[in-house]
Every structure is written in structure tokens, then in C-alpha cells.
Amino acid sequence: MSAVVVPAQVSASPAALLQHVRTGRASSRAELVALTGASRNTISSRVDQLIGADLLLEGGRGDSTGGRPPTLLRFNGGAGCVLAVDLGVTSVDVAVTDLSARVLATAGHPIDIAEGPQAVLAEAVRLGRAVLAEAGLADADVRAVGVGVPGPVEFSTGRPSHPPIMPGWHDHPIPEAFGRWPVPVVVDNDVNVMALGEMGVGGSDQDVLVVKVGTGVGCGVVVGGRVYRGAQGSAGDIGHIHVPQDDGRSVLCRCGNTNCLEALASGASLLRDALAAGLPVTSTHDVVALAAHGDGPALELVREAGRTIGTVLAALVNFFNPHRIVVTGGIAQAGLPLLSGIRESVYARAMPLAARTLDITVSDAPELSGRVGAALMAVEGYLAQVRATFG
Amino acid sequence: MSAVVVPAQVSASPAALLQHVRTGRASSRAELVALTGASRNTISSRVDQLIGADLLLEGGRGDSTGGRPPTLLRFNGGAGCVLAVDLGVTSVDVAVTDLSARVLATAGHPIDIAEGPQAVLAEAVRLGRAVLAEAGLADADVRAVGVGVPGPVEFSTGRPSHPPIMPGWHDHPIPEAFGRWPVPVVVDNDVNVMALGEMGVGGSDQDVLVVKVGTGVGCGVVVGGRVYRGAQGSAGDIGHIHVPQDDGRSVLCRCGNTNCLEALASGASLLRDALAAGLPVTSTHDVVALAAHGDGPALELVREAGRTIGTVLAALVNFFNPHRIVVTGGIAQAGLPLLSGIRESVYARAMPLAARTLDITVSDAPELSGRVGAALMAVEGYLAQVRATFG
């Protein structure tokens, strides 16, 4: 005989019941009973408690399986809102969403992250107040704040840790800037935040790589639906993986090494190579726009960047054997040429078993995944607080 | 404020209590109460149940923290035994261990895995009976069997899945061969098994890479102390990661591609390169022995293999940010020259943050980690059965 497989126990704590309904695993008291194995009485009294706290709504009828059709439960996404802050190297974008991460209002503009934490965070707070006003919401409606930043973060304190492209931000207590709202403030690396955004409200139990191709290149690593961080929290830092060049080409990276992935294939390298090729561009965005309009040389530059990123991903596919890879970030807006370059390298070099059912796609909304992810992270922060209250 | 962090709940089921004591997280009833938050009465009745089933032993006194010193609990490793089978491409090794994975007797010899499952498994069963006899144990003492095989395995059924170097083994129901012992039979890829062996009885909550350098090269991936398998169970399959050669060198791999890691740096490639260099060797083992005796050319070959493996590990360190890397397998017996080659490449190319506290070591007992891992896997299979009985 082979080993006895015992199913993992599914929690029936009030906070867990809320999560089951919110993520779509159950939508009635009967389904919660079936999912958790808890008694009908236990489930009912806990569901009543959650309804009393305005976190669950009851109403409507589901499909009958013979008897009386069950009354449907749903998460009350309208029970409050969260602020989602997406800080980039050159932009700040803020959204207010409901507790289901549905965007209610959004605002943003270019900045320079090097202006430092005081100026940039004051601007984020100002934008937060503006989107609340636009959505007709008050400070008291805010349940949590989520912030994505373009650098490593000590997750437990919300402080950046020696971020290479955020001068002046090391160890800055980002949550304190949002003291206007006395709620949980959760801060994480922008790539991890984007990974949450790509998993969506329902989450996932898959192993996924979310590759951000923006000014730099990074990767959110999702193991069984959860963000994997590694020993120092730097997991997914693929931008400085060495990519040897068969033709002896040597490109200096801002880190001091040569032929790092992001020195060869990133927003910054695309702009450099487009300028060197004499294309009429002044920004990475111009290169992406040219490619989107079918300009031959721009298309080939984007596709070649995809091929280079694909050589690194081929190795990671063998090692990590993910269910899928999602490409996001500014350059992902180039869409198919980037994707086909990546696919070309991955399918040429990854092991057939790992590549067979692998799904490589571009994000549906690369410009939004940072804000949706920050909103979902904020909601999780709020629900952790709920858990501490309800058990 | 930052997000409320709620500690994960620690289970107080009887099977969980057994695991807490077995893995050293608690060694008295009081510590079990403190660890799980369950009542003293609940813990005591469950501990009594486990003592009655001969799974826990009570006796001796611990350190007092003021009052009467607590009576110590320990896992009854002597309550039975398990058989551990380590199948290699060219060897079969079998051990009988107690339930703490302490080796009681061992036996093994060269084979050719291509002789096929009937012949090889019959030999494994014969060796199993021999080690039981040598240890003075009976068939009825066997609680589970663990088997490591050199290829991919569908874990739930214990059947190899298109193993490239195990001709005739695809889909063979390995557990049935051990029908003599009506107990759980757990089968897994040898590299995952070795990873368990390196984690030891106490387990680990770390992120670890266990790199096996034998005839081929593979990697056990441990996330938070548990073996990570990926979408198709092929995670850690690093032997065919492409390693571009600056000097235009092109080495054909048995997979049909060129410049795969194991075509450039493995037991097989070491033997090939040693023969090409005119060294007096007829096996990989000879090369390792020459290096161990300080032979210059053999040392340089081993060190260069380490450097090549290190270039791949440097990329994986950036991506995975492990707490530590353990190198095992036959070539690991070469020790320092292999390790220093690996370290040279990893520290030269991995990001400082990820490499700073990274620990890279060679296994204490590379020749035993397969059998100890198979024993630990068998014990887990037995404890899963206990869990199904006790809840």
C-alpha cells in the first residue's frame, strides 16, 4: 500500500469562515459545514456574528440540491475601503478600493523617488485624501493602507532595507506617514505586491512567477498561493542574475557587475539600445509605443529583450516548475513581441516535463496590478486585525 | 501602525502532540500546554493515549522552573522499525532503522537500474529481509518502507513517471513489490529523499537547497522545512539548466541539448574529462579518490566542476534566497575542492544581500543521506497512518 493521505484540516474559526466566503470557497452555511466539518450550530452562530459585524451579507437563493435552496452568503466588500499606494521610481499612484479590491477612484502623477520619503509620502497622503473625496468617502471609512515600494522591505516593520534605487529611504518608518488613518499599514516590495494583484481576490493555490519588467527586472515568487520571501526577504531578485553572452558582449550594470539580466533586458536597456539605434524616442514608454505601432526596429529590440529574459526564466522553470508565469510592469504593455521572445527562449531551453503545461501570459492590466495588489495586501492587513478580534 | 501579526495556531491533536515531542519542540506535558494553548486536562489525556499505544515514553526529570521538575516525555523510537531503500543508477542500498531513523543494520551492492523493476526490487526486498535478520527483527516489527529512486515519481501512487535513466520503470507500481510488509510504502525522487535526510529528525523551518552531485546533478528544494515539488513534481531539476560557455565550448548532453549543467559538471563529466586528461582512472570514484589524495590535475577538475555548478547556484541564490545550501552525492565526498569551486562562483556572482549569511556546506555523510532520508520518509508515512487512527 502507499502512504495514507490525510486531508488538511480546514479551519472553522470566524475569521477563517470570512476568508472562505471572501475567496469563493463557500457561499452558504451548508457549504461552510461541508468544507470545515464543523457542526451546523457552530457555523450558524459564527456566521451570525460576522453578519452582526457587517462583514458578511446574506440574501438571494443558491441552486437547490434537492431540498430548500440555500440562502447565499457573500463578503461585504462595501463595509469599508482601503487605500492602495503604488510607489515607483518615477511615479506615485494611489487608489481607494472597496474591501473586494474594486477600484473606486484613482489618482497619480510622475515623481522622482529620490526626492526622499518626507516629500513623496506627503504626496501619497495628499493623493489618498483626494481619492477618498472623489469617491465620497471619509477618513473613518478607511480600514487599512497598503503600500508597494520599488525596493527591499523589512516586512514586519514596513521599513525599506538598503534599497538601491531609493536614496534616503533606508530604514524610514513608512507606516508613520499614514498616521492620519489609525489603521493597519502594510508595506512590501512592489514586485511582491504585483504578485498579489495578479493572484486576485480569490487567491490561488498554485506556484507562480510574476515577472515585472519595468525600469528594472524583478520577480514575485508565489508558492502554493502565498508570496515566498526567502531567508533575507530578497527572493525573486532576478535582475542581477548573470547572463553570459556567446558573442563576447560585455555590458556594465549599475550594480558594478557586467551582463546582469537588467543591464541587458529592461526598460532602461531598451531606451539605451533604441537611442543607440537612432530611433526617435526620449523614454522607455516611447519605445513601447513604437513597438505597439509595429515599428520594425523597436519590435525587434523588445523581442530580443524578451529572449534574454526567457533564457533566465528557462533555468527558473527547470528549478521551480511553476504552474504559470505572468509578465507585468511597464514593458509588459508591449504585449505580444515581449511575450513571444520570452516564450521562444523558455520553450527552447526548459525541460519538456516542466514546460509542457506551463502557461506564460502578459498581465491583463499591467498598469493596475500594483494598485490592486496593494489593496489586497491592505485588506489582508485589515482581516488580520479582524482575526485578532474574533479569533 | 503596521499589520497585526497573529501567531499561527499550533495543533494539539494526538498526532500533532506526538510530532511536537518527536521533533523536539516540547518535552513535557507543561511544554505541550504552553506550545498549543490547549488545557492541561486535554493534553494529559492525549499523552496518556499515546503512552498507552507505546508511541511516547515518560520518565526522567527535566529542569525545574521553580516548582516540581517536570517528568520528561520522549518519542519511543524503539516502538518498531522501518526499511529504507536507496536505489541509485548503479547501486542498491537498504537499511533498517528505528523510528528515530537510527541505522540498525545496512546492506547494499552495485546493480544496474536498467535490469528493470522486477529484478531490482526483488533484490531490494531480499536485502530488506537480510538487514532485518541482522538486526534481530521480524517482519511484524516493520512499520513502513521508504524508497528513493533516481527519477521523477508520481508521489501519490509511488510510480516513476517517464524516468530518463530508469528504462522499463515508467508507471511501475513500486509499492506492490513490498507487499510482504503490509505497511505504508512511500516512494519519492532520490534528491527529495536526500533533502529530508539532510533536514534530519528535527526537521527545519528554513529554506534550503540540497544539491546532489552524483552521476547526474539534481536539487532538493526545501521551503519552510518542507520539500517543494512544483506543478508537475519536477522542481529542482537543475541538471539541464543551460550554462553558456564564454570560450565557445559546446558539450553534447545525453538529453540532446548542449552545455547542460550535468554535461559540464557531474560524475559522468568528471570521468570523461579525467580520461581525456590521461589520468589513471576507470570510474568517477577513482577521480574523487585521486582528488582526495591531493593529485593536482584531479583536484583542478573537481574544483572546476564546482565553479560551473556555482554559476548556476549563484542565479538560484538570487532567485530563491535560501538560508543554506548543502552539497551531497558521490562527488561531494571530494569535499573541500568541490566546495571551494562552488563558493568561488556563488560569492562572485550572487547579490550581497542574499549571499551575506548564506551557509554553503558539504553533507556530513553524503553516502548515508539517501538512506536516512528514506527512513524519515517512511516514519512520516507511518505517522500519517497513526494520525488517521488517532486524529
Coordinates of C-alpha atoms in Angstrom, one line a residue, chain A residues 1-4 6 152 156-157 175 183-186 207 209 219 221 223 228-238 240-242 244-246 257-258 260 315-316 318-323 348-349 351 353-354 356-357 381 384-385 387-388, chain B residues 1-4 6 152 156-157 175 183-186 207 209 219 221 223 228-238 240-242 244-246 257-258 260 315-316 318-323 348-349 351 353-354 356-357 381 384-385 387-388:
Chain A
M1 CA 0.0 0.0 0.0
S2 CA 1.1 3.6 -0.4
A3 CA 1.1 6.2 2.3
V4 CA -2.2 7.2 3.9
V6 CA -4.9 12.6 5.5
P152 CA 13.5 45.5 -0.4
S156 CA 7.4 43.2 9.9
T157 CA 8.2 46.9 10.4
P175 CA 3.7 53.4 8.2
V183 CA -5.4 51.5 10.8
P184 CA -3.0 48.7 9.8
V185 CA -0.5 50.0 7.2
V186 CA 1.2 47.1 5.3
D207 CA 3.1 28.0 -7.8
L209 CA 6.2 33.6 -11.1
C219 CA 10.1 38.6 -9.8
V221 CA 7.6 34.2 -6.2
V223 CA 4.4 29.1 -3.6
Y228 CA 7.6 33.4 -0.9
R229 CA 10.3 35.7 0.6
G230 CA 13.4 33.6 1.4
A231 CA 15.9 33.9 4.1
Q232 CA 16.5 37.7 4.0
G233 CA 13.3 38.6 2.1
S234 CA 15.2 39.1 -1.2
A235 CA 13.7 36.1 -3.1
G236 CA 12.8 36.9 -6.6
D237 CA 15.7 39.4 -7.1
I238 CA 16.5 38.1 -10.6
H240 CA 21.2 40.8 -11.4
I241 CA 21.4 37.2 -12.5
H242 CA 24.4 36.9 -14.8
P244 CA 26.8 35.2 -20.3
Q245 CA 27.0 36.4 -23.9
D246 CA 28.1 34.0 -26.6
N257 CA 28.9 43.7 -12.4
T258 CA 28.6 43.1 -16.1
C260 CA 23.3 41.3 -15.4
A315 CA 16.5 28.0 -15.9
L316 CA 14.0 29.1 -13.3
N318 CA 13.5 23.8 -14.5
F319 CA 14.3 24.7 -10.9
F320 CA 10.9 26.0 -9.7
N321 CA 8.5 24.1 -12.1
P322 CA 5.7 26.8 -11.8
H323 CA 2.1 26.3 -13.0
A348 CA 13.7 26.1 -26.5
R349 CA 15.6 25.5 -23.2
M351 CA 12.8 20.7 -19.7
L353 CA 8.1 18.0 -18.4
A354 CA 8.3 21.4 -16.7
R356 CA 4.6 21.1 -21.1
T357 CA 1.6 22.7 -19.4
G381 CA -3.9 43.5 7.0
A384 CA -5.6 40.0 10.4
Q385 CA -6.9 42.7 12.8
R387 CA -8.9 37.7 13.3
A388 CA -7.3 39.1 16.4
Chain B
M1 CA 0.6 51.1 12.9
S2 CA 1.8 48.1 11.0
A3 CA -0.3 45.0 10.4
V4 CA -1.3 42.9 13.3
V6 CA -1.4 36.7 14.6
P152 CA 10.7 11.6 -11.2
S156 CA 0.6 9.9 -4.6
T157 CA 0.9 6.5 -6.3
P175 CA 4.9 -0.2 -3.5
V183 CA 2.5 -1.2 5.8
P184 CA 2.7 2.2 4.1
V185 CA 5.3 2.3 1.3
V186 CA 6.4 5.8 0.4
D207 CA 14.6 27.5 3.0
L209 CA 18.8 23.8 -1.3
C219 CA 18.5 19.6 -6.3
V221 CA 14.2 22.3 -2.8
V223 CA 10.6 25.7 1.5
Y228 CA 8.8 21.8 -2.6
R229 CA 7.7 19.9 -5.7
G230 CA 6.2 22.4 -8.2
A231 CA 3.5 22.0 -10.7
Q232 CA 4.4 18.6 -12.2
G233 CA 6.7 17.5 -9.3
S234 CA 9.8 18.3 -11.3
A235 CA 11.1 21.2 -9.2
G236 CA 14.8 21.0 -8.5
D237 CA 15.6 19.5 -11.9
I238 CA 18.7 21.7 -12.4
H240 CA 19.7 20.5 -17.6
I241 CA 19.9 24.2 -17.0
H242 CA 21.9 25.7 -19.9
P244 CA 26.7 29.2 -21.8
Q245 CA 30.4 28.9 -22.3
D246 CA 32.4 32.1 -22.9
N257 CA 20.9 19.8 -25.9
T258 CA 24.3 21.2 -25.5
C260 CA 23.6 21.5 -19.8
A315 CA 21.5 32.6 -10.1
L316 CA 19.4 30.3 -7.8
N318 CA 19.4 35.5 -6.1
F319 CA 16.0 33.9 -7.0
F320 CA 15.4 31.7 -4.0
N321 CA 17.4 33.4 -1.3
P322 CA 18.0 30.2 0.8
H323 CA 19.3 30.1 4.3
A348 CA 31.5 36.2 -7.0
R349 CA 28.1 36.4 -8.7
M351 CA 23.7 39.5 -4.7
L353 CA 22.1 40.6 0.5
A354 CA 21.3 37.0 -0.5
R356 CA 25.7 37.6 3.2
T357 CA 24.7 35.0 5.7
G381 CA 4.3 7.6 6.3
A384 CA 0.3 9.6 8.8
Q385 CA -1.3 6.3 9.4
R387 CA -2.9 10.3 12.5
A388 CA -5.7 8.6 10.6

